[in-house]
XYZ file of C-alpha atoms in Angstrom:
158
model
C 43.462 115.665 124.917
C 46.553 115.051 122.749
C 48.386 117.794 124.633
C 47.585 116.165 127.974
C 48.775 112.752 126.774
C 51.959 114.279 125.347
C 52.607 116.110 128.639
C 52.144 112.870 130.602
C 54.443 110.921 128.284
C 57.140 113.618 128.432
C 56.827 113.788 132.209
C 57.216 110.033 132.529
C 60.217 110.097 130.185
C 61.854 112.814 132.289
C 61.253 110.791 135.464
C 62.748 107.674 133.881
C 65.759 109.677 132.707
C 66.307 111.110 136.176
C 65.836 107.715 137.795
C 68.598 106.285 135.601
C 71.147 108.693 137.100
C 73.759 107.140 139.366
C 77.399 107.870 140.124
C 78.464 104.605 138.479
C 76.460 105.086 135.238
C 76.692 107.348 132.198
C 73.875 107.456 129.671
C 74.369 108.817 126.157
C 71.419 109.790 123.973
C 71.290 110.637 120.308
C 69.150 110.219 117.214
C 70.243 106.566 117.195
C 68.764 105.862 120.674
C 70.556 105.601 123.986
C 73.242 103.548 125.699
C 74.196 103.270 129.359
C 77.708 102.503 130.549
C 78.870 101.345 133.970
C 81.776 103.623 134.864
C 84.546 104.230 137.320
C 85.143 107.889 138.121
C 88.499 109.640 137.726
C 88.041 113.002 139.430
C 91.372 113.684 141.125
C 94.734 114.414 139.515
C 95.985 110.981 140.631
C 93.009 108.993 139.296
C 92.985 110.975 136.034
C 96.725 110.334 135.583
C 96.232 106.592 136.176
C 93.157 106.353 133.953
C 92.835 102.937 132.336
C 96.562 102.196 132.264
C 97.424 98.513 132.664
C 93.781 97.412 132.283
C 93.855 94.237 130.162
C 90.124 93.880 129.488
C 86.982 95.867 130.127
C 83.356 94.707 129.950
C 81.620 95.800 126.731
C 79.371 98.486 128.268
C 81.890 99.775 130.815
C 84.256 102.710 130.894
C 85.874 105.480 132.870
C 84.514 108.998 133.288
C 87.152 111.697 133.719
C 85.700 114.663 135.609
C 87.427 118.051 135.685
C 86.687 120.915 138.079
C 86.087 123.384 135.238
C 85.847 123.438 131.436
C 89.293 123.380 129.816
C 91.402 122.143 126.939
C 92.318 118.506 127.579
C 94.604 116.085 125.814
C 95.040 112.348 126.373
C 97.595 109.745 125.348
C 97.703 105.970 125.530
C 100.906 105.440 127.530
C 100.732 102.078 129.323
C 97.192 101.530 128.042
C 96.724 97.969 126.831
C 93.323 98.110 125.094
C 92.020 100.328 122.257
C 89.700 103.064 123.510
C 87.160 105.534 122.200
C 87.343 108.929 123.929
C 84.161 110.978 124.161
C 84.746 114.629 125.092
C 81.805 116.559 126.615
C 80.934 120.125 127.578
C 79.841 121.150 131.109
C 76.207 120.764 129.982
C 76.751 117.225 128.675
C 76.886 117.907 124.935
C 79.391 115.661 123.180
C 81.932 117.914 121.501
C 84.200 115.324 119.904
C 84.644 111.567 119.607
C 88.091 110.079 119.040
C 87.731 106.484 117.931
C 90.102 103.557 118.408
C 93.006 105.194 120.216
C 95.971 102.865 119.737
C 97.321 101.098 122.847
C 100.725 102.406 123.918
C 100.689 105.357 121.472
C 102.212 108.516 122.946
C 100.687 110.838 120.323
C 98.529 113.454 122.083
C 94.787 113.165 121.478
C 93.304 116.643 121.922
C 89.711 116.995 123.024
C 89.444 120.678 122.208
C 88.495 123.617 124.411
C 85.632 123.719 126.893
C 85.811 120.041 127.883
C 84.726 119.131 131.410
C 84.117 115.379 131.106
C 85.719 112.627 129.060
C 84.254 109.154 128.791
C 86.587 106.350 127.730
C 84.921 103.194 126.395
C 86.075 100.156 124.443
C 87.543 101.024 121.053
C 85.108 100.885 118.144
C 82.005 100.924 120.340
C 81.140 104.592 119.669
C 80.898 103.921 115.918
C 78.933 100.687 116.417
C 76.398 102.514 118.592
C 76.338 105.683 116.471
C 77.696 108.037 119.164
C 78.731 111.351 117.610
C 79.314 115.030 118.348
C 76.038 116.680 119.296
C 74.734 113.686 121.263
C 74.049 114.232 124.965
C 75.716 112.616 127.984
C 73.936 112.289 131.339
C 75.621 111.843 134.715
C 75.184 113.491 138.142
C 78.561 115.269 137.765
C 77.090 117.545 135.086
C 74.904 119.246 137.686
C 71.630 121.142 137.458
C 72.577 123.086 134.299
C 73.010 119.917 132.241
C 70.952 119.397 129.112
C 69.774 116.096 130.673
C 70.064 117.025 134.340
C 69.658 114.382 137.009
C 66.890 115.006 139.476
C 68.027 115.738 143.017
C 67.312 112.973 145.484
C 64.692 113.944 148.031
C 63.914 112.426 151.395
C 60.353 111.104 151.422
């Protein structure tokens, strides 16, 4: 009986996780719990180059998700960026590889994300530490695809 209840609970949790997937939301899960961010997508060279430059304020649970075509070494800087940011670098499967906290506005020092990065989430500076986001946590978004650790369920026509 316990096995059946556990299976039902896990199934419901998986359905809730899949239901939370949307192009404008990123969910991060870790031992600390989970957080969902409303995001804008930067998935072209032009939108990635623009990033969050000249943005004066950003809602607390908002950010920008940088999506690359393939895993690669990425590096960011804060040129023309007006607010401090946390940068969360993720693998193609959604595992967080590195968190850079409180990038300094206007700083031209490169911020490397390491190798094998396919997504980068930028959020308000200091928020990653306040929430407990760290390397090893898992990011969920439709851009990660079917091989993601927390894959989004495909939409079906009913």
